[in-house]
mmCIF file of C-alpha atoms in Angstrom:
data_model
loop_
_atom_site.group_PDB
_atom_site.id
_atom_site.type_symbol
_atom_site.label_atom_id
_atom_site.label_comp_id
_atom_site.label_asym_id
_atom_site.label_seq_id
_atom_site.Cartn_x
_atom_site.Cartn_y
_atom_site.Cartn_z
ATOM 1 C CA MET A 1 -5.265 -89.742 19.842
ATOM 2 C CA ILE A 2 -7.179 -90.589 16.654
ATOM 3 C CA TYR A 3 -10.052 -88.354 17.792
ATOM 4 C CA PHE A 4 -7.623 -85.465 18.329
ATOM 5 C CA VAL A 5 -6.075 -85.921 14.863
ATOM 6 C CA LEU A 6 -9.499 -86.053 13.198
ATOM 7 C CA SER A 7 -10.587 -82.953 15.125
ATOM 8 C CA PHE A 8 -7.477 -81.102 14.013
ATOM 9 C CA ILE A 9 -8.081 -82.105 10.381
ATOM 10 C CA PHE A 10 -11.702 -80.943 10.590
ATOM 11 C CA CYS A 11 -10.778 -77.536 12.067
ATOM 12 C CA PHE A 12 -8.004 -77.076 9.503
ATOM 13 C CA ALA A 13 -10.398 -77.933 6.650
ATOM 14 C CA ALA A 14 -12.974 -75.439 7.937
ATOM 15 C CA PHE A 15 -10.310 -72.773 8.295
ATOM 16 C CA TYR A 16 -9.078 -73.448 4.749
ATOM 17 C CA VAL A 17 -12.611 -73.156 3.320
ATOM 18 C CA PHE A 18 -13.093 -69.725 4.876
ATOM 19 C CA TYR A 19 -9.624 -68.612 3.828
ATOM 20 C CA SER A 20 -10.369 -69.668 0.241
ATOM 21 C CA MET A 21 -13.639 -67.756 0.313
ATOM 22 C CA PHE A 22 -11.905 -64.535 1.295
ATOM 23 C CA GLU A 23 -9.164 -65.217 -1.245
ATOM 24 C CA ILE A 24 -11.906 -65.093 -3.877
ATOM 25 C CA PHE A 25 -13.529 -62.070 -2.275
ATOM 26 C CA MET A 26 -10.437 -59.877 -1.892
ATOM 27 C CA SER A 27 -8.433 -61.002 -4.915
ATOM 28 C CA LYS A 28 -10.665 -62.263 -7.726
ATOM 29 C CA PHE A 29 -13.150 -59.391 -7.526
ATOM 30 C CA TYR A 30 -10.476 -56.683 -7.491
ATOM 31 C CA SER A 31 -10.678 -54.060 -10.216
ATOM 32 C CA LYS A 32 -14.210 -54.589 -11.483
ATOM 33 C CA GLN A 33 -14.399 -58.332 -12.059
ATOM 34 C CA LYS A 34 -17.848 -59.400 -13.301
ATOM 35 C CA PHE A 35 -20.281 -61.633 -11.422
ATOM 36 C CA TYR A 36 -22.254 -62.921 -14.355
ATOM 37 C CA GLU A 37 -19.573 -64.269 -16.692
ATOM 38 C CA ASN A 38 -20.196 -67.707 -18.107
ATOM 39 C CA LYS A 39 -17.988 -69.645 -15.736
ATOM 40 C CA THR A 40 -18.472 -72.595 -13.408
ATOM 41 C CA SER A 41 -18.162 -70.339 -10.348
ATOM 42 C CA ASP A 42 -21.234 -68.192 -11.182
ATOM 43 C CA LYS A 43 -23.396 -69.653 -8.423
ATOM 44 C CA ARG A 44 -20.668 -69.119 -5.841
ATOM 45 C CA ASN A 45 -20.182 -65.532 -6.999
ATOM 46 C CA ILE A 46 -23.904 -64.764 -6.801
ATOM 47 C CA ALA A 47 -24.135 -66.422 -3.378
ATOM 48 C CA LEU A 48 -21.345 -64.194 -2.118
ATOM 49 C CA MET A 49 -23.092 -61.118 -3.488
ATOM 50 C CA HIS A 50 -26.336 -62.077 -1.720
ATOM 51 C CA SER A 51 -24.410 -62.715 1.499
ATOM 52 C CA VAL A 52 -22.944 -59.202 1.404
ATOM 53 C CA ASN A 53 -26.367 -57.727 0.634
ATOM 54 C CA PHE A 54 -27.867 -59.694 3.555
ATOM 55 C CA SER A 55 -25.314 -58.141 5.924
ATOM 56 C CA LYS A 56 -26.724 -54.696 5.131
ATOM 57 C CA ILE A 57 -29.738 -55.538 7.291
ATOM 58 C CA PHE A 58 -27.551 -55.451 10.409
ATOM 59 C CA VAL A 59 -25.536 -52.362 9.471
ATOM 60 C CA PRO A 60 -27.836 -49.907 11.360
ATOM 61 C CA VAL A 61 -27.276 -51.904 14.561
ATOM 62 C CA LEU A 62 -23.508 -51.774 14.169
ATOM 63 C CA LYS A 63 -23.611 -48.047 13.452
ATOM 64 C CA LYS A 64 -25.067 -47.452 16.916
ATOM 65 C CA ILE A 65 -21.806 -48.637 18.507
ATOM 66 C CA LYS A 66 -19.845 -45.465 19.318
ATOM 67 C CA PHE A 67 -16.801 -46.797 21.178
ATOM 68 C CA LYS A 68 -13.610 -45.082 20.028
ATOM 69 C CA ILE A 69 -11.754 -48.365 19.468
ATOM 70 C CA PHE A 70 -14.588 -49.646 17.287
ATOM 71 C CA THR A 71 -14.916 -46.412 15.292
ATOM 72 C CA ASP A 72 -11.135 -46.308 14.732
ATOM 73 C CA TYR A 73 -11.274 -49.891 13.494
ATOM 74 C CA ILE A 74 -14.166 -49.018 11.145
ATOM 75 C CA ASN A 75 -12.206 -46.072 9.721
ATOM 76 C CA LYS A 76 -9.145 -48.281 9.190
ATOM 77 C CA ILE A 77 -11.187 -50.925 7.367
ATOM 78 C CA ASP A 78 -12.868 -48.259 5.218
ATOM 79 C CA ASN A 79 -9.467 -46.852 4.203
ATOM 80 C CA MET A 80 -8.360 -50.309 3.079
ATOM 81 C CA LEU A 81 -11.620 -51.250 1.351
ATOM 82 C CA LYS A 82 -11.742 -48.128 -0.800
ATOM 83 C CA ILE A 83 -8.891 -49.397 -2.999
ATOM 84 C CA PHE A 84 -11.080 -52.313 -4.133
ATOM 85 C CA ASP A 85 -13.460 -51.602 -7.038
ATOM 86 C CA PHE A 86 -16.635 -53.681 -7.218
ATOM 87 C CA GLU A 87 -19.617 -53.555 -9.514
ATOM 88 C CA ASN A 88 -22.959 -55.238 -10.317
ATOM 89 C CA GLY A 89 -24.561 -54.253 -7.024
ATOM 90 C CA LEU A 90 -21.811 -55.413 -4.655
ATOM 91 C CA GLU A 91 -21.211 -52.491 -2.328
ATOM 92 C CA ILE A 92 -19.298 -53.327 0.816
ATOM 93 C CA ASN A 93 -18.196 -50.999 3.566
ATOM 94 C CA ALA A 94 -16.526 -51.529 6.925
ATOM 95 C CA TYR A 95 -19.801 -52.403 8.685
ATOM 96 C CA ASN A 96 -20.529 -55.160 6.164
ATOM 97 C CA PHE A 97 -17.022 -56.428 6.712
ATOM 98 C CA VAL A 98 -17.443 -56.463 10.516
ATOM 99 C CA PHE A 99 -20.692 -58.409 10.117
ATOM 100 C CA ILE A 100 -18.810 -60.997 8.026
ATOM 101 C CA GLN A 101 -16.261 -61.237 10.828
ATOM 102 C CA ILE A 102 -19.058 -61.859 13.344
ATOM 103 C CA VAL A 103 -20.451 -64.637 11.130
ATOM 104 C CA CYS A 104 -16.974 -66.178 10.975
ATOM 105 C CA PHE A 105 -16.748 -66.023 14.782
ATOM 106 C CA ILE A 106 -20.078 -67.833 15.134
ATOM 107 C CA PHE A 107 -19.000 -70.444 12.596
ATOM 108 C CA GLY A 108 -15.770 -71.006 14.543
ATOM 109 C CA CYS A 109 -17.739 -71.486 17.763
ATOM 110 C CA ILE A 110 -20.005 -74.009 16.034
ATOM 111 C CA CYS A 111 -16.988 -75.918 14.720
ATOM 112 C CA SER A 112 -15.499 -75.964 18.220
ATOM 113 C CA PHE A 113 -18.798 -77.197 19.684
ATOM 114 C CA VAL A 114 -18.996 -80.015 17.131
ATOM 115 C CA VAL A 115 -15.395 -81.095 17.639
ATOM 116 C CA PHE A 116 -14.576 -80.340 21.289
ATOM 117 C CA GLY A 117 -18.024 -80.139 22.871
ATOM 118 C CA SER A 118 -19.319 -77.291 25.029
ATOM 119 C CA ASP A 119 -15.910 -76.171 26.273
ATOM 120 C CA ILE A 120 -16.113 -72.357 26.470
ATOM 121 C CA PHE A 121 -12.358 -71.899 26.214
ATOM 122 C CA PHE A 122 -12.026 -73.847 22.952
ATOM 123 C CA MET A 123 -15.146 -72.202 21.544
ATOM 124 C CA PHE A 124 -13.749 -68.740 22.240
ATOM 125 C CA CYS A 125 -10.252 -69.543 20.914
ATOM 126 C CA LEU A 126 -11.439 -71.106 17.654
ATOM 127 C CA GLY A 127 -14.044 -68.364 17.228
ATOM 128 C CA ALA A 128 -11.336 -65.721 17.682
ATOM 129 C CA VAL A 129 -9.188 -67.435 15.028
ATOM 130 C CA PHE A 130 -12.060 -67.328 12.536
ATOM 131 C CA LEU A 131 -12.865 -63.753 13.615
ATOM 132 C CA ILE A 132 -9.463 -62.395 12.570
ATOM 133 C CA LEU A 133 -9.338 -64.429 9.353
ATOM 134 C CA PRO A 134 -11.156 -61.820 7.170
ATOM 135 C CA TYR A 135 -8.965 -59.029 8.562
ATOM 136 C CA LEU A 136 -5.781 -61.000 7.858
ATOM 137 C CA LYS A 137 -6.878 -61.626 4.279
ATOM 138 C CA LEU A 138 -7.837 -57.976 3.799
ATOM 139 C CA THR A 139 -4.510 -56.671 5.087
ATOM 140 C CA GLU A 140 -2.625 -59.257 3.015
ATOM 141 C CA GLN A 141 -4.311 -58.162 -0.211
ATOM 142 C CA TYR A 142 -4.045 -54.478 0.710
ATOM 143 C CA ASP A 143 -0.294 -54.793 1.349
ATOM 144 C CA LYS A 144 0.109 -56.747 -1.872
ATOM 145 C CA ILE A 145 -1.593 -54.026 -3.930
ATOM 146 C CA THR A 146 0.137 -51.046 -2.297
ATOM 147 C CA THR A 147 3.558 -52.717 -2.422
ATOM 148 C CA SER A 148 3.065 -53.525 -6.109
ATOM 149 C CA ILE A 149 2.121 -49.905 -6.860
ATOM 150 C CA VAL A 150 5.165 -48.517 -5.032
ATOM 151 C CA LYS A 151 7.471 -50.950 -6.861
ATOM 152 C CA GLN A 152 5.976 -50.103 -10.258
ATOM 153 C CA LEU A 153 6.091 -46.333 -9.856
ATOM 154 C CA PRO A 154 9.827 -45.894 -10.707
ATOM 155 C CA ASP A 155 9.553 -47.956 -13.896
ATOM 156 C CA ALA A 156 6.400 -46.134 -14.989
ATOM 157 C CA ALA A 157 7.947 -42.722 -14.219
ATOM 158 C CA ASN A 158 11.165 -43.540 -16.125
ATOM 159 C CA LEU A 159 9.248 -44.877 -19.117
ATOM 160 C CA MET A 160 6.982 -41.844 -19.131
ATOM 161 C CA ALA A 161 9.984 -39.508 -18.941
ATOM 162 C CA ILE A 162 11.651 -41.261 -21.890
ATOM 163 C CA MET A 163 8.519 -40.967 -24.012
ATOM 164 C CA ILE A 164 7.982 -37.295 -23.163
ATOM 165 C CA TYR A 165 11.656 -36.571 -23.867
ATOM 166 C CA SER A 166 11.283 -38.221 -27.289
ATOM 167 C CA GLY A 167 8.452 -35.823 -28.156
ATOM 168 C CA ILE A 168 5.306 -37.750 -27.181
ATOM 169 C CA ASP A 169 2.694 -35.746 -25.281
ATOM 170 C CA PHE A 170 1.687 -36.682 -21.736
ATOM 171 C CA ASN A 171 -1.676 -38.350 -22.488
ATOM 172 C CA SER A 172 -0.237 -40.397 -25.351
ATOM 173 C CA SER A 173 2.690 -41.549 -23.214
ATOM 174 C CA LEU A 174 0.275 -42.605 -20.478
ATOM 175 C CA ASN A 175 -1.757 -44.537 -23.038
ATOM 176 C CA LYS A 176 1.353 -46.305 -24.346
ATOM 177 C CA ILE A 177 2.419 -47.250 -20.801
ATOM 178 C CA VAL A 178 -0.986 -48.847 -20.234
ATOM 179 C CA ASN A 179 -0.479 -50.977 -23.367
ATOM 180 C CA ILE A 180 3.104 -51.938 -22.492
ATOM 181 C CA LEU A 181 3.057 -52.658 -18.758
ATOM 182 C CA ASP A 182 0.703 -54.593 -16.496
ATOM 183 C CA GLY A 183 -0.119 -54.519 -12.795
ATOM 184 C CA TYR A 184 -2.194 -52.724 -10.185
ATOM 185 C CA LEU A 185 -0.683 -49.320 -10.995
ATOM 186 C CA ILE A 186 -1.445 -49.812 -14.680
ATOM 187 C CA LYS A 187 -5.053 -50.634 -13.789
ATOM 188 C CA GLU A 188 -5.261 -47.288 -12.030
ATOM 189 C CA PHE A 189 -3.745 -45.577 -15.088
ATOM 190 C CA LYS A 190 -6.469 -47.189 -17.185
ATOM 191 C CA ILE A 191 -9.113 -45.833 -14.835
ATOM 192 C CA ILE A 192 -7.511 -42.378 -15.090
ATOM 193 C CA LEU A 193 -7.577 -42.553 -18.898
ATOM 194 C CA ASP A 194 -11.239 -43.588 -18.798
ATOM 195 C CA LYS A 195 -12.030 -40.574 -16.602
ATOM 196 C CA VAL A 196 -10.105 -38.243 -18.902
ATOM 197 C CA SER A 197 -11.936 -39.620 -21.935
ATOM 198 C CA LEU A 198 -15.224 -38.786 -20.200
ATOM 199 C CA GLY A 199 -14.148 -35.178 -19.778
ATOM 200 C CA MET A 200 -12.429 -35.090 -16.388
ATOM 201 C CA ASP A 201 -9.286 -33.028 -16.000
ATOM 202 C CA VAL A 202 -6.150 -35.187 -15.880
ATOM 203 C CA LYS A 203 -4.919 -33.504 -12.686
ATOM 204 C CA THR A 204 -8.241 -34.188 -10.958
ATOM 205 C CA ALA A 205 -8.133 -37.828 -12.041
ATOM 206 C CA PHE A 206 -4.606 -38.260 -10.635
ATOM 207 C CA ASN A 207 -5.584 -36.484 -7.416
ATOM 208 C CA GLU A 208 -8.510 -38.852 -6.911
ATOM 209 C CA THR A 209 -6.173 -41.832 -7.360
ATOM 210 C CA ALA A 210 -3.673 -40.384 -4.880
ATOM 211 C CA GLU A 211 -6.467 -39.755 -2.364
ATOM 212 C CA LYS A 212 -7.760 -43.286 -2.876
ATOM 213 C CA TYR A 213 -4.481 -44.937 -1.883
ATOM 214 C CA ASN A 214 -2.908 -42.225 0.311
ATOM 215 C CA LEU A 215 0.620 -43.526 -0.288
ATOM 216 C CA LEU A 216 3.570 -41.199 0.258
ATOM 217 C CA GLN A 217 5.324 -42.220 -2.965
ATOM 218 C CA LEU A 218 2.169 -41.932 -5.052
ATOM 219 C CA ASN A 219 1.321 -38.557 -3.492
ATOM 220 C CA THR A 220 4.817 -37.283 -4.348
ATOM 221 C CA PHE A 221 4.472 -38.567 -7.909
ATOM 222 C CA VAL A 222 1.071 -36.907 -8.404
ATOM 223 C CA LYS A 223 2.192 -33.642 -6.795
ATOM 224 C CA ALA A 224 5.202 -33.391 -9.111
ATOM 225 C CA LEU A 225 2.986 -34.145 -12.127
ATOM 226 C CA ASN A 226 0.541 -31.424 -11.136
ATOM 227 C CA ILE A 227 3.278 -28.844 -10.688
ATOM 228 C CA SER A 228 4.862 -29.725 -14.033
ATOM 229 C CA LEU A 229 1.520 -29.705 -15.838
ATOM 230 C CA ASP A 230 0.666 -26.315 -14.327
ATOM 231 C CA THR A 231 3.991 -24.716 -15.257
ATOM 232 C CA GLY A 232 4.432 -26.642 -18.519
ATOM 233 C CA THR A 233 8.154 -27.217 -17.975
ATOM 234 C CA GLY A 234 10.497 -29.658 -16.286
ATOM 235 C CA LEU A 235 8.244 -32.722 -16.455
ATOM 236 C CA THR A 236 10.994 -35.048 -17.691
ATOM 237 C CA ASP A 237 13.480 -33.993 -15.008
ATOM 238 C CA SER A 238 10.791 -34.254 -12.331
ATOM 239 C CA LEU A 239 9.895 -37.794 -13.381
ATOM 240 C CA TYR A 240 13.544 -38.890 -13.333
ATOM 241 C CA LYS A 241 14.020 -37.412 -9.861
ATOM 242 C CA ILE A 242 10.857 -39.024 -8.543
ATOM 243 C CA ALA A 243 11.884 -42.432 -9.923
ATOM 244 C CA GLU A 244 15.319 -42.104 -8.320
ATOM 245 C CA GLN A 245 13.828 -41.040 -4.990
ATOM 246 C CA ILE A 246 11.316 -43.900 -4.925
ATOM 247 C CA ASN A 247 14.028 -46.396 -5.823
ATOM 248 C CA ASN A 248 16.156 -45.121 -2.946
ATOM 249 C CA ASP A 249 13.191 -45.362 -0.584
ATOM 250 C CA ASN A 250 12.536 -48.937 -1.707
ATOM 251 C CA VAL A 251 16.178 -49.897 -1.144
ATOM 252 C CA THR A 252 16.115 -48.303 2.303
ATOM 253 C CA ALA A 253 12.914 -50.164 3.205
ATOM 254 C CA ALA A 254 14.388 -53.459 1.993
ATOM 255 C CA GLU A 255 17.544 -52.930 4.070
ATOM 256 C CA LYS A 256 15.430 -52.113 7.111
ATOM 257 C CA LYS A 257 13.452 -55.338 6.715
ATOM 258 C CA ALA A 258 16.696 -57.277 6.303
ATOM 259 C CA HIS A 259 18.030 -55.867 9.584
ATOM 260 C CA GLU A 260 14.747 -56.653 11.353
ATOM 261 C CA ALA A 261 14.629 -60.273 10.138
ATOM 262 C CA PRO A 262 17.058 -61.747 12.742
ATOM 263 C CA ILE A 263 15.124 -60.085 15.578
ATOM 264 C CA LYS A 264 11.813 -61.412 14.281
ATOM 265 C CA MET A 265 13.303 -64.902 13.977
ATOM 266 C CA LEU A 266 13.924 -64.959 17.726
ATOM 267 C CA ILE A 267 10.214 -65.392 18.413
ATOM 268 C CA PRO A 268 9.659 -68.668 16.482
ATOM 269 C CA MET A 269 13.072 -69.917 17.616
ATOM 270 C CA THR A 270 12.231 -69.280 21.262
ATOM 271 C CA LEU A 271 8.707 -70.690 21.088
ATOM 272 C CA LEU A 272 9.156 -73.608 18.684
ATOM 273 C CA ILE A 273 12.756 -74.601 17.973
ATOM 274 C CA LEU A 274 14.467 -74.295 21.372
ATOM 275 C CA PRO A 275 11.799 -76.274 23.310
ATOM 276 C CA THR A 276 12.123 -79.081 20.771
ATOM 277 C CA ILE A 277 15.897 -79.131 21.203
ATOM 278 C CA PHE A 278 15.560 -79.261 25.002
ATOM 279 C CA ILE A 279 13.076 -82.141 24.724
ATOM 280 C CA LEU A 280 15.422 -84.113 22.484
ATOM 281 C CA LEU A 281 18.372 -83.486 24.795
ATOM 282 C CA PHE A 282 16.801 -84.077 28.188
ATOM 283 C CA ALA A 283 13.942 -86.500 27.446
ATOM 284 C CA PRO A 284 16.165 -89.615 27.740
ATOM 285 C CA PHE A 285 17.397 -88.497 31.189
ATOM 286 C CA VAL A 286 13.869 -87.796 32.365
ATOM 287 C CA ILE A 287 12.587 -91.177 31.144
ATOM 288 C CA SER A 288 15.548 -92.924 32.760
ATOM 289 C CA PHE A 289 14.933 -91.114 36.040
ATOM 290 C CA ILE A 290 11.238 -92.021 36.029
ATOM 291 C CA LYS A 291 11.931 -95.718 35.364
ATOM 292 C CA SER A 292 14.959 -96.329 37.598
ATOM 293 C CA GLY A 293 15.132 -93.329 39.901
ATOM 294 C CA SER A 294 18.542 -92.426 38.476
ATOM 295 C CA VAL A 295 19.698 -90.377 35.531
ATOM 296 C CA LEU A 296 22.450 -92.914 34.715
#
């Protein structure tokens, strides 16, 4: 029993270490964080950068795999990774990410071998858990960013409409929003302003952002901006309508999730709660039957 508890603690600690590493990778380095700042985590940051660069050696081997399931998975990972901005030589694509998953699988197998011995079943199960860990962290951070952008769009559109209605031009209103608000959407607005300051057309900058995220709400917002900027009229009304539409979509999505919650709760109730209740109810009768041959 003690060996089992210690084994569980060891596996949980290893899982937590890898989860923390990908927390750093997917969250801390978002939106052009620097590797060489004077902080205590410099060595860990540089080690992570070298690990990603080392994975590039095996990318040509992975590119030779042409199975449709694998290529679809690569495309899906690429679409999620493109919303993360990295610098200082850290360039990661879907093939680098898959290599990291393979390393995690091997590490999980090694942990299983150390704890449970050469049992193939445990090695495969623990390796599979570590294999999906990077993907879970990636999807978690991706959903966090996209959800934050969708939630911020109505407020940004309303604030922009108010400023334009009060006589402020579009670029100045966008600059004021960047100074007032904060969040992932505001970071993208800052990038757009940087591109415009370097000579890029504002419509092109917004189109690149919309293509980067490929969100329905953001695409609608950018399309309405482009139409209003082309015609030169109706920008304020368009922004108000977009904000109202996105708010309605968010409310509808929240109601849908609320209706789905009871159905999703059936799974943990069936697998975890109900068996425990049956054990508590019928265990005394079973023990009594085993000892005396009678349930009374």
